[in-house]
XYZ file of C-alpha atoms in Angstrom:
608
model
C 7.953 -31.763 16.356
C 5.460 -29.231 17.327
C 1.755 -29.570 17.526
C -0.197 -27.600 14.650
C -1.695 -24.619 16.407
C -4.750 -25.875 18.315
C -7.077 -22.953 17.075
C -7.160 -23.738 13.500
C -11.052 -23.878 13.681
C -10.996 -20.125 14.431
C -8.602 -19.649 11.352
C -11.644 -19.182 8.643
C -12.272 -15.607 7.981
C -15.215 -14.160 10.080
C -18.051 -12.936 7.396
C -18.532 -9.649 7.337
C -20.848 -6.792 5.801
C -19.016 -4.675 3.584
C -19.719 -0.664 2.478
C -17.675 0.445 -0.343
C -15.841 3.309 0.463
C -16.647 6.018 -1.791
C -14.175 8.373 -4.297
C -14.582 11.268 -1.319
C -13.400 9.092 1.390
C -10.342 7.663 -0.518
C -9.217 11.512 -1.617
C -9.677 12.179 1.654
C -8.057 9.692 3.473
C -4.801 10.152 1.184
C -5.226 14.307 1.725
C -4.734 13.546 5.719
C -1.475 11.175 4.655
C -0.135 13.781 3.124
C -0.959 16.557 5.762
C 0.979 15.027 8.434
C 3.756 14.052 6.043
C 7.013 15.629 7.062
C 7.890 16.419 2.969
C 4.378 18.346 2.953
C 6.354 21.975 2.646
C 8.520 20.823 0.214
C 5.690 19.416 -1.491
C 3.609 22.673 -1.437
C 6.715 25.140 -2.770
C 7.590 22.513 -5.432
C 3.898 22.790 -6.751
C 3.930 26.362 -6.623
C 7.229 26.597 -8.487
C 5.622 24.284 -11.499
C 2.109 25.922 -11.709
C 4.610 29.479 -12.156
C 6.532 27.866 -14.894
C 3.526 26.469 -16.319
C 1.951 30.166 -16.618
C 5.063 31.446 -17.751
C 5.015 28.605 -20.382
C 1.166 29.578 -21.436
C 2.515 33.080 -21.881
C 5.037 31.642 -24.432
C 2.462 29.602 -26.475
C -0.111 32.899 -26.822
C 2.986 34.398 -28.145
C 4.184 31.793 -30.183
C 0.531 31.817 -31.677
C 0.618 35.496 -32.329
C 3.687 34.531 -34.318
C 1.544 32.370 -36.402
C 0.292 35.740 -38.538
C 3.274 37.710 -39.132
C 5.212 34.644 -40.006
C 2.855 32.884 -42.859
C 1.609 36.681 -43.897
C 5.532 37.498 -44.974
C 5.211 33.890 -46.427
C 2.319 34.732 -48.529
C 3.524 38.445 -49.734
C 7.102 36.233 -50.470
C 8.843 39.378 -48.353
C 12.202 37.687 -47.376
C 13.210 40.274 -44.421
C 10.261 40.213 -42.950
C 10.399 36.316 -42.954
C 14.113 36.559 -41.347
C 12.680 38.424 -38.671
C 9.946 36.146 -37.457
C 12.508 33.764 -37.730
C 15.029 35.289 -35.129
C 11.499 36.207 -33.033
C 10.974 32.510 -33.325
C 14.232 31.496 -31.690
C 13.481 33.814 -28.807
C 10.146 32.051 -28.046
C 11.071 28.739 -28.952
C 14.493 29.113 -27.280
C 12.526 30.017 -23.588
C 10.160 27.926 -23.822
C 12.593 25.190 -24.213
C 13.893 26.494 -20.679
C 10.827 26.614 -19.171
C 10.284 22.638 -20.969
C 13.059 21.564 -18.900
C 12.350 23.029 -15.916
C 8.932 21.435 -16.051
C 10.615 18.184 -16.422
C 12.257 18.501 -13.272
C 9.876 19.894 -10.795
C 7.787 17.161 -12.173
C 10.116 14.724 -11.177
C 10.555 16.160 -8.306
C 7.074 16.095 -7.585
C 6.729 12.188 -7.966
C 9.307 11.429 -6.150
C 8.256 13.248 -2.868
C 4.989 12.047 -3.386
C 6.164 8.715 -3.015
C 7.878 9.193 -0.199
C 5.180 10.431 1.701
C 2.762 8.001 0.860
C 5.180 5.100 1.645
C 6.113 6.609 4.971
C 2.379 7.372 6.013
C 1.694 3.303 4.692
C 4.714 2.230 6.511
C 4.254 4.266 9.927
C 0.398 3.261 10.200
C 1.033 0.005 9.495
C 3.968 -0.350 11.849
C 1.872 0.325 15.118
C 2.009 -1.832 17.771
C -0.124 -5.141 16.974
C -2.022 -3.309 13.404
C 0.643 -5.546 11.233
C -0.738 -8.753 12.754
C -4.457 -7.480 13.165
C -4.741 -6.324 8.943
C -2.600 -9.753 8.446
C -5.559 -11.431 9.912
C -8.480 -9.202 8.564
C -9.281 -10.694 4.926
C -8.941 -9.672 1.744
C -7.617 -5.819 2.341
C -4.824 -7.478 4.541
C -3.441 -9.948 1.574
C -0.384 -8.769 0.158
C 0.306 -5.394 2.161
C 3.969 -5.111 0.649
C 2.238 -4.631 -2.867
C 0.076 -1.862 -1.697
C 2.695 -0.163 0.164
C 5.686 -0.808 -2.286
C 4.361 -0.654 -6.300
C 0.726 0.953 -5.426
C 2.015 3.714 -3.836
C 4.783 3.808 -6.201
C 2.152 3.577 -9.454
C -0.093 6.350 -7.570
C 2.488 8.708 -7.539
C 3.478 8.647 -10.584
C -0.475 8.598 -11.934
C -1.026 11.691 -9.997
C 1.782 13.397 -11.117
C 1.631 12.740 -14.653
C -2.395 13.428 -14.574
C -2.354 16.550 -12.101
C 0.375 18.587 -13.863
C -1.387 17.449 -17.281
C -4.885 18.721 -15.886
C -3.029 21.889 -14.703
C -1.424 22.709 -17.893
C -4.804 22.021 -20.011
C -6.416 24.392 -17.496
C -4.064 27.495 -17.658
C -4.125 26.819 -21.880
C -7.489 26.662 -21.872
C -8.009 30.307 -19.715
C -4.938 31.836 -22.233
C -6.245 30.781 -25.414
C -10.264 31.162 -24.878
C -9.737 34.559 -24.951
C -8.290 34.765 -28.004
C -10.063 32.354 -30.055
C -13.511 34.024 -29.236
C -11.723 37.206 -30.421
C -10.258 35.670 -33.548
C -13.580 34.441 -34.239
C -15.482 37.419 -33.336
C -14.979 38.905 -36.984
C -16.389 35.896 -38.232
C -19.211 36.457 -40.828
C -21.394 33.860 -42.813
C -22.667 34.258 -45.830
C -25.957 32.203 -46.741
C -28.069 33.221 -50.062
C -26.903 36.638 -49.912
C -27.704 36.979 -45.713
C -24.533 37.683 -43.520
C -24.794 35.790 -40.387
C -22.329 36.629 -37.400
C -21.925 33.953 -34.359
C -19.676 35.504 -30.817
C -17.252 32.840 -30.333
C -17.920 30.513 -32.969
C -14.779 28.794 -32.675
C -14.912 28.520 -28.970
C -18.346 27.228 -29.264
C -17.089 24.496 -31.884
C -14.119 23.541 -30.199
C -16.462 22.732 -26.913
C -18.954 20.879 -29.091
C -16.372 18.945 -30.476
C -14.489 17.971 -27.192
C -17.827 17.600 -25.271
C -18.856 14.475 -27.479
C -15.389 12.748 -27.551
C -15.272 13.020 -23.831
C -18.123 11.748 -23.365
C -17.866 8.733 -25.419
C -14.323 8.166 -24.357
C -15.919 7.877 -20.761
C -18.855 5.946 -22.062
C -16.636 3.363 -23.549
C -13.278 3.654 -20.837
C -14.978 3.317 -17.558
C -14.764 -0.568 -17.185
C -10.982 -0.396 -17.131
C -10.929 1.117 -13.561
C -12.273 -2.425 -12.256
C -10.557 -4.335 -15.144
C -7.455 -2.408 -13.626
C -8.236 -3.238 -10.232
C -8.667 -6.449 -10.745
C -5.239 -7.225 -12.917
C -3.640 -5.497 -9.846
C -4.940 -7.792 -7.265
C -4.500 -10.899 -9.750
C -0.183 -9.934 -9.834
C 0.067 -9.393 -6.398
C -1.317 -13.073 -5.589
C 1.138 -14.887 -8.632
C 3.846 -12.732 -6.936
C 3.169 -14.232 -3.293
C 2.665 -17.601 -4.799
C 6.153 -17.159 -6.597
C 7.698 -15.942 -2.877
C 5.891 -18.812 -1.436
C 7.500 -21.397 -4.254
C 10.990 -19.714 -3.365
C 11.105 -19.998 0.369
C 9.954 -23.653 0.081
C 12.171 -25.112 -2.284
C 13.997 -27.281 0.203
C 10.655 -29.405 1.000
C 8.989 -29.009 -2.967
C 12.376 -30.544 -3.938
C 12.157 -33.393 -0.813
C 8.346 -34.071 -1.844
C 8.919 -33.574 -5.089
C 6.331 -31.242 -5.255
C 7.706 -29.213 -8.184
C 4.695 -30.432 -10.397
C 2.480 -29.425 -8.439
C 4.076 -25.875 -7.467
C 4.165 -25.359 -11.444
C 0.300 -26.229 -12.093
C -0.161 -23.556 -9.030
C 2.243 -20.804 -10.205
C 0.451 -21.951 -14.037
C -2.943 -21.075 -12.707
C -2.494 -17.429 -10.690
C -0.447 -16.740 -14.197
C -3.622 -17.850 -16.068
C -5.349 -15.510 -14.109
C -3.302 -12.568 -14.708
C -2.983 -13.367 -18.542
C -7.234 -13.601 -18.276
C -7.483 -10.159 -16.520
C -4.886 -8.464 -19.001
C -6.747 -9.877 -22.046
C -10.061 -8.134 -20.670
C -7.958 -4.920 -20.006
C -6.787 -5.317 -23.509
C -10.187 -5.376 -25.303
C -11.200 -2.388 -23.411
C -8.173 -0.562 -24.733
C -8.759 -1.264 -28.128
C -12.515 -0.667 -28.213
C -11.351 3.078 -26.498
C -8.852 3.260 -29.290
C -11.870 3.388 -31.768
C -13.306 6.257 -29.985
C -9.848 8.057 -29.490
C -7.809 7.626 -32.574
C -10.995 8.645 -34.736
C -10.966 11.924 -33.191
C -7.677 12.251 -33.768
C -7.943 11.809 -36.878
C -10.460 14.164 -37.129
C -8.850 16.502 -35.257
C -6.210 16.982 -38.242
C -8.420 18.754 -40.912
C -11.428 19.887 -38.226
C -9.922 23.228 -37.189
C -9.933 23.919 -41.221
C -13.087 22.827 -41.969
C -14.599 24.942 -38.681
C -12.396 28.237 -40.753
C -12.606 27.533 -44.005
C -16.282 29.175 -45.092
C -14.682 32.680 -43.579
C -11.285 32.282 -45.180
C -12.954 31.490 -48.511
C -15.484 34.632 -48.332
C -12.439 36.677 -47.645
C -12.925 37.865 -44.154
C -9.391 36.610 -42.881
C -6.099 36.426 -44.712
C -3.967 33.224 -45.114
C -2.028 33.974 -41.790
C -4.905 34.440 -39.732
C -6.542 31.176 -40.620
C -3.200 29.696 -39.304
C -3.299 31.690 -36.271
C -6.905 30.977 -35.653
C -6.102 27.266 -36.691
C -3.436 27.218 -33.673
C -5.682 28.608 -31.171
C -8.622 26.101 -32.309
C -5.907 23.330 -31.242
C -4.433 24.915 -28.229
C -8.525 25.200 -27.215
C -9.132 21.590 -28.373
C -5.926 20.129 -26.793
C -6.887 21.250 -23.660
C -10.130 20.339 -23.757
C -9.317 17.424 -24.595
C -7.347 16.363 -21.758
C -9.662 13.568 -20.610
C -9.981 11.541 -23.915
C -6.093 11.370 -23.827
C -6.003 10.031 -20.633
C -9.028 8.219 -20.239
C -6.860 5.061 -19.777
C -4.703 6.545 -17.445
C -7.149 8.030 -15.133
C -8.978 4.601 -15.208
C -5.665 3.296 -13.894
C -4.834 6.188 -11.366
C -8.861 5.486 -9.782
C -8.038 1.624 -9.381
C -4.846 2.021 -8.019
C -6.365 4.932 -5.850
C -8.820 2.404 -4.597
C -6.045 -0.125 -3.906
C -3.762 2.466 -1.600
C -6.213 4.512 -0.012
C -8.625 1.472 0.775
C -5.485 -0.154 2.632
C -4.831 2.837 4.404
C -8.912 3.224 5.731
C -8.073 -0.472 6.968
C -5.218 0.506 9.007
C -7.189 3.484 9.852
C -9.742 1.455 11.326
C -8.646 -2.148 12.326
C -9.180 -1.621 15.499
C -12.658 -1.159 14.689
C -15.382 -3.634 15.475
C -19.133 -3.837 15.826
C -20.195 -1.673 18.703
C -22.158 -5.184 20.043
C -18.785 -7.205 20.497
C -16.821 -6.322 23.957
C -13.041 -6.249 24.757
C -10.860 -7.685 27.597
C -10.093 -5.142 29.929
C -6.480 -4.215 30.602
C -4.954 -3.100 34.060
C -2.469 -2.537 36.442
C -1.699 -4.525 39.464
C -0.126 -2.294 42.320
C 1.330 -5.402 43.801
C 3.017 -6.521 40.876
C 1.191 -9.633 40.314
C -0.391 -10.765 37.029
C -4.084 -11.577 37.190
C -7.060 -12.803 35.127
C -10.230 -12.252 36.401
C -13.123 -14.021 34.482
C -11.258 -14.056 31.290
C -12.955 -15.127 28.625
C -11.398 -14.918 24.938
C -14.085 -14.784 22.297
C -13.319 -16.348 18.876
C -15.769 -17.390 15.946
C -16.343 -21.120 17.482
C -16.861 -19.961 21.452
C -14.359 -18.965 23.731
C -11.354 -19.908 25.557
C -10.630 -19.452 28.941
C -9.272 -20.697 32.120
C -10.588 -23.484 34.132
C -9.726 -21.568 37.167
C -11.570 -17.957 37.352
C -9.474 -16.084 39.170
C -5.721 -16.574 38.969
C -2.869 -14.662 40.265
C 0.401 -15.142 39.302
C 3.312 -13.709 41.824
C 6.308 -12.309 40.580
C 9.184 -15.041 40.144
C 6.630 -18.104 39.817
C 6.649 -20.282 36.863
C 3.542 -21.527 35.537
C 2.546 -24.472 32.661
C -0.447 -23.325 30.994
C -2.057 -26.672 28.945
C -5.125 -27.768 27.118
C -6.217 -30.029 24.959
C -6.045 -29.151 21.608
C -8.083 -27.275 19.854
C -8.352 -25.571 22.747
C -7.452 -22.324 22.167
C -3.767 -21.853 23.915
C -2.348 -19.788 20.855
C -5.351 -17.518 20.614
C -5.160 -16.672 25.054
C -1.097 -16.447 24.156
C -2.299 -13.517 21.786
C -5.071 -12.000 23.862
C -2.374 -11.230 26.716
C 0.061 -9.692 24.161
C -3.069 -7.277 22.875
C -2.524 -8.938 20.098
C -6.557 -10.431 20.126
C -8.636 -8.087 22.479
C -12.359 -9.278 21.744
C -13.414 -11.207 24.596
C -14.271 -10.290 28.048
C -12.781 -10.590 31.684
C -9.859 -8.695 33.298
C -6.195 -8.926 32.696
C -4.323 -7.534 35.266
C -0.261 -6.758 34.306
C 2.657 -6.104 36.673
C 2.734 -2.555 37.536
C 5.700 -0.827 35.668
C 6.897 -4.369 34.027
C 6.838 -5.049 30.436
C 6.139 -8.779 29.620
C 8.314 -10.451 26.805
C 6.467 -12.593 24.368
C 8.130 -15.362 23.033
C 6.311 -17.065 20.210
C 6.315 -20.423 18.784
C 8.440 -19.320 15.744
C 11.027 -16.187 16.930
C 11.492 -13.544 14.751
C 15.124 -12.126 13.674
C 16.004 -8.942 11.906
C 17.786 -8.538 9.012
C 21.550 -7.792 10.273
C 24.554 -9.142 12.266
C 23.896 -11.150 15.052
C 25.037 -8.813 17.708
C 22.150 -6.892 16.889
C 19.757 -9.724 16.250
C 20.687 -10.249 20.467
C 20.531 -7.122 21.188
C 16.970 -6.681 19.831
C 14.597 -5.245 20.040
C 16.230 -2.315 22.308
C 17.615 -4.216 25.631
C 18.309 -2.474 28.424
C 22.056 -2.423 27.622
C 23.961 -4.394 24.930
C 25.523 -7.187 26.130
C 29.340 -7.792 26.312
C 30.989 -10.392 24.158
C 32.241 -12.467 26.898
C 28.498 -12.727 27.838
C 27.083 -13.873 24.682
C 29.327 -16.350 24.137
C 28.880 -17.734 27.621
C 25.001 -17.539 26.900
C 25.277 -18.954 23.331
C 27.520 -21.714 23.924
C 24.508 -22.757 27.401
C 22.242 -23.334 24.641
C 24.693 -25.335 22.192
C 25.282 -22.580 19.587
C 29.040 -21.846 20.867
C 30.167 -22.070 16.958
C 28.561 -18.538 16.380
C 30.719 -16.631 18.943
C 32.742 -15.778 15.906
C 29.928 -14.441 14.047
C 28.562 -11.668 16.016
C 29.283 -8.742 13.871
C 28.784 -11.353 10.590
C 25.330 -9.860 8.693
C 22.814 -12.401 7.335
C 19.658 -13.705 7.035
C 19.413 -15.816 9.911
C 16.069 -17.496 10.280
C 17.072 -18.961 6.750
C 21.099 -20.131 8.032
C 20.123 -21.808 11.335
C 18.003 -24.795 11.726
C 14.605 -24.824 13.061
C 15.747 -25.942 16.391
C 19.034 -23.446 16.331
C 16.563 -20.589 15.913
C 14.290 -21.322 18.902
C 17.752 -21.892 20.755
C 18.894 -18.504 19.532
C 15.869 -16.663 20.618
C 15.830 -17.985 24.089
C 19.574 -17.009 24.450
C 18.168 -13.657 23.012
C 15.994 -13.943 25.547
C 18.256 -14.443 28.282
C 20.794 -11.321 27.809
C 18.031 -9.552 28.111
C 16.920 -10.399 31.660
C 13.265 -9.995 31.696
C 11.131 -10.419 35.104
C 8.372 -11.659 32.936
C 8.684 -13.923 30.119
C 5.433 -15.743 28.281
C 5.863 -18.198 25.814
C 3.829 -19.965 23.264
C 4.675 -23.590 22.515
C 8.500 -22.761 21.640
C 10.023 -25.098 24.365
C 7.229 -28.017 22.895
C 9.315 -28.340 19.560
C 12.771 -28.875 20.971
C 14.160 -32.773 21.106
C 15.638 -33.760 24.735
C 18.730 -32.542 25.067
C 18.216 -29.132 23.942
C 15.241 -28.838 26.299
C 17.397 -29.381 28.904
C 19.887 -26.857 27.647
C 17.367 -24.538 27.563
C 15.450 -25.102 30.846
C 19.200 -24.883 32.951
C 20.292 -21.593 31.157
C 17.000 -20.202 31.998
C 17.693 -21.280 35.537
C 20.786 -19.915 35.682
C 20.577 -16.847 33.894
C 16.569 -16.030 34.676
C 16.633 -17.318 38.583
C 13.923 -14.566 39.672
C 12.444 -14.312 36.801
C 8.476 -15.408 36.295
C 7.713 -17.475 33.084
C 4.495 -18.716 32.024
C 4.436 -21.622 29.048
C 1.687 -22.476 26.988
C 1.897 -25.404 25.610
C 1.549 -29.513 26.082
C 3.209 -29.782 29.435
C 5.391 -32.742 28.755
C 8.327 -30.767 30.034
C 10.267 -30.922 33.439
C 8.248 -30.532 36.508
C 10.617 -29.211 38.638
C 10.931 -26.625 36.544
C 7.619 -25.329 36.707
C 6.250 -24.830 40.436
C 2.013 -24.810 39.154
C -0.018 -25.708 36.236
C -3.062 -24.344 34.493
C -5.391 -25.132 32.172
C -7.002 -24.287 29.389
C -10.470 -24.988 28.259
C -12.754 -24.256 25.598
C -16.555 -23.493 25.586
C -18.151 -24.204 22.082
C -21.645 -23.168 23.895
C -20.359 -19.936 24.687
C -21.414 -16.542 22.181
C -19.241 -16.766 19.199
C -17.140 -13.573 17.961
C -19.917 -11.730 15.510
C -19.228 -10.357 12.118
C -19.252 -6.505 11.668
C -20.494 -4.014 9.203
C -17.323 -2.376 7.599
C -16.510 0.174 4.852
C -14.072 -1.580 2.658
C -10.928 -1.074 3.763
C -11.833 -1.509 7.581
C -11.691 -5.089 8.982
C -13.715 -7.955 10.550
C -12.766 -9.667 13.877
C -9.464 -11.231 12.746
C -9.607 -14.990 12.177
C -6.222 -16.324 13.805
C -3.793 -17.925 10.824
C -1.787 -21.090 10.932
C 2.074 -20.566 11.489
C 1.710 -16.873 10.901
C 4.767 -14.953 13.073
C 3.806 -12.539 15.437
């Protein structure tokens, strides 16, 4: 069996200084995603389209108020053609705005579902280059559960934004189209107190601010703790849904421990948690429902009671209280706008937070204190690999070699050991780029591309033809070839599988995987290979399967192996070693906005 990585003391998270990021820098950051998003023009015509049918559909509701008059007036006088007429003008109204309904419904759709697609991409390309993945993996909180953030976040944004921005839109445009004629509805309106008239501009439009003025302001008073409450459920599902993915990909060894007990008082408590934050969430809701559902109550009879002393002097007739009644509401509705979403723009600023705070972290993980220095990366003309004073800095000292200056020669193979503890994961990373805080020299093979092999391979979701043939090989391999290759290593029996899809880190073995990948490895002819412990975990015989197809197939090939050194010695021509220097400056923490990240602490059995 293999050795537990030998840098777990570096594997606590690094503390760190953290600046919130503020509401500008999170619109901002998600204006830039969707800037460079390739769905940008579509984006751009399909909100043009919807703010025209949305004017086109505030047109129809001034006229459909204007109806209001004629309509009750020929109710009042009991004149039956006139009434048939506004009935037929009704259709007409009613009958486009119903068009106009529908195509709203669309575009708005529409709308949502490009959003998403550009936020996803942006989340998915920035998070996909080279060595960011592994870096945010390794950063803290902002790097737990990325496939949340990326996958129902973005998803839940979109939609929020959507919903709320074509909401805000349409309250806007109403508002512009009715003001107007409420303040002149209400011009003519006259007071009379103890035999004085008394005249206010605007009355209604004054009222109808008043009135929406105070409920916003409670509703805000009373709703702004759900945008943390929010935040906070969020974060609280993603962890019972990774400890519910954990529990599933384990089942084999909970069911050989007989660890289900345990799994359940696990799975019991992150769903405590969740049931804790939604009860908060909860309260809040209902304590907003106070506020909101007693102004809308209120909002039945107040347009009335704002009317009713000028209707029952006898300035207006029956149909223009009713038409002055519907602008008062159109005015009110969309003024209104924020109590009736107070919840959901508490959500939409959480799950803001959530996306666009992930997306400053991939932003910006490559971003450190200016104090703490990097290894330096070259080329070597003569096509040699080199490390000159290299020194890899993690939070308990550094690692390095015992030997200064090395040079490794094209063709050589090299066993790189140390005790454990030592270190030999974290220099594996820091000559992949995958850990670059340190200091010294590397020095690559001009023109050569080292291939990483890692103590537990990787293998895409597909057939296992392509599974060989990634990622991108110089040429893909013939049949007769990876049978010949496969069956060197002892996994002849899946020559009949290569164009078979499946998941196959969970069909082969432990031990048939690392066989796989060094087969992998092999049709794809390298002239440098570095590996990280993976020959340490196989038993005899397939160690010696593996060492003579890498002699056959690799003969001029150089490979360097980190790991324990109990392996053949003819094999390797010169040994190395590793050492580590507790005394030495330790990796120091960084001030970050939230979102960025800290010097990444190196994880147990995490796959590079």
């Amino acid at each position: 069996m293999a050795d537990q990585p030998d840098n777990a003391a570096a594997a606590q998270p690094v503390a760190v200084a953290v600046e919130a990021s503020s509401l500008r820098d999170q619109v901002a950051t998600i204006r830039r995603a969707l800037a460079g998003s390739p769905v940008r023009k579509w984006l751009l015509w399909t909100s043009v389209g919807i703010m025209a049918v949305i004017i086109a559909t505030s047109i129809g509701q001034v006229l459909l108020n204007r109806w209001n008059q004629p309509f009750y007036d020929a109710l009042a006088r009991r004149d039956m053609a006139a009434f048939l007429h506004q009935l037929l003008v009704f259709a007409a109204i009613a009958g486009g705005l119903l068009v106009l309904n529908i195509g709203q419904t669309w575009l708005n759709q529409m709308i949502r579902l490009k959003l998403r697609e550009a936020l996803t991409l942006d989340l998915i390309d920035q998070w996909m280059r080279p060595a960011r993945a592994f870096r945010l993996a390794n950063a803290g909180a902002i790097g737990v559960n990325p496939d949340q953030r990326m996958q129902q976040d973005a998803a839940h944004l979109s939609d929020l934004s959507t919903d709320l921005g074509v909401g805000l839109l349409q309250s806007c445009i109403l508002l512009v189209s009715f003001v107007g004629v409420l303040w002149q509805l209400s011009s003519g309106f006259v007071f009379h107190i103890g035999g004085t008239s008394l005249a206010i501009p605007g009355y209604m439009v004054w009222a109808a601010i008043l009135y929406a003025g105070t409920a916003s302001w409670l509703s805000w008073l009373v709703g702004r703790p759900l945008i943390s409450l929010n935040s906070n459920r969020y974060t609280r599902e993603a962890e019972l849904r990774s400890s519910m993915v954990r529990v599933n990909e384990n089942v084999d060894a909970i069911a050989l421990y007989h660890g289900e007990a345990d799994a359940r008082r696990r799975l019991e408590l992150d769903l405590g948690t969740v049931l804790g934050a939604m009860r908060r969430i909860y309260s809040a809701q209902i304590n907003l429902s106070w506020v909101t559902d007693t102004y809308g109550w209120i909002t039945v009879v107040a347009p009335i009671l704002v009317a009713s002393p000028v209707y029952f002097s006898g300035d207006i007739s029956f149909g223009g209280l009713m038409m002055a009644v519907g602008a008062f509401n159109q005015v009110h509705s969309s003024l209104r706008w924020f109590i009736n979403n107070i919840g959901s723009i508490a959500d939409w600023r959480a799950t803001l937070m959530r996306v666009a705070d992930f997306r400053i972290a991939l932003d910006e993980t490559d971003v450190l204190h200016d104090t703490e220095k990097r290894i330096a990366f070259d080329e070597n003309a003569n096509g040699s690999l080199t490390f000159e004073k290299l020194e890899v800095a993690s939070p308990e000292g550094c690692t390095k070699l015992a030997d200064q200056h090395v040079e490794i020669r094209a063709g050589e193979r090299i066993m790189i050991t140390g005790d454990r503890g030592a270190g030999k994961t974290l220099f594996f990373r820091a000559i992949a780029g995958l850990w670059p805080w340190g200091s010294g020299r590397i020095g690559l093979p001009v023109g050569e591309t080292p291939i990483f092999v890692p103590r537990v391979p990787y293998f895409p979701v597909g057939t296992l033809r392509e599974v060989l043939d990634h990622p991108n090989g110089a040429a893909p391999a013939s049949d007769a070839d990876i049978s010949a290759v496969l069956a060197e290593v002892g996994l002849e029996r899946l020559s009949s599988s290569l164009d078979r899809a499946g998941r196959w880190d969970h069909e082969l073995g432990d031990d048939e995987q690392r066989s796989l990948a060094f087969a992998r490895l092999a049709l794809r002819q390298p002239k440098w290979v570095i590996i990280d412990e993976a020959l340490d975990a196989f038993d005899g015989p397939s160690l010696r399967r593996v060492l003579s197809m890498l002699e056959k197939r690799l003969p001029g090939t150089a490979i360097l192996n980190i790991g324990r050194g109990q392996h053949n010695n003819h094999f390797f021509s010169r040994a190395l070693t590793i050492v580590k220097d507790s005394g030495a400056p330790a990796l120091k923490p960084a001030r970050i906005r939230a979102g960025a990240i800290e010097p990444p602490p190196v994880a147990a059995h995490r796959k590079t």
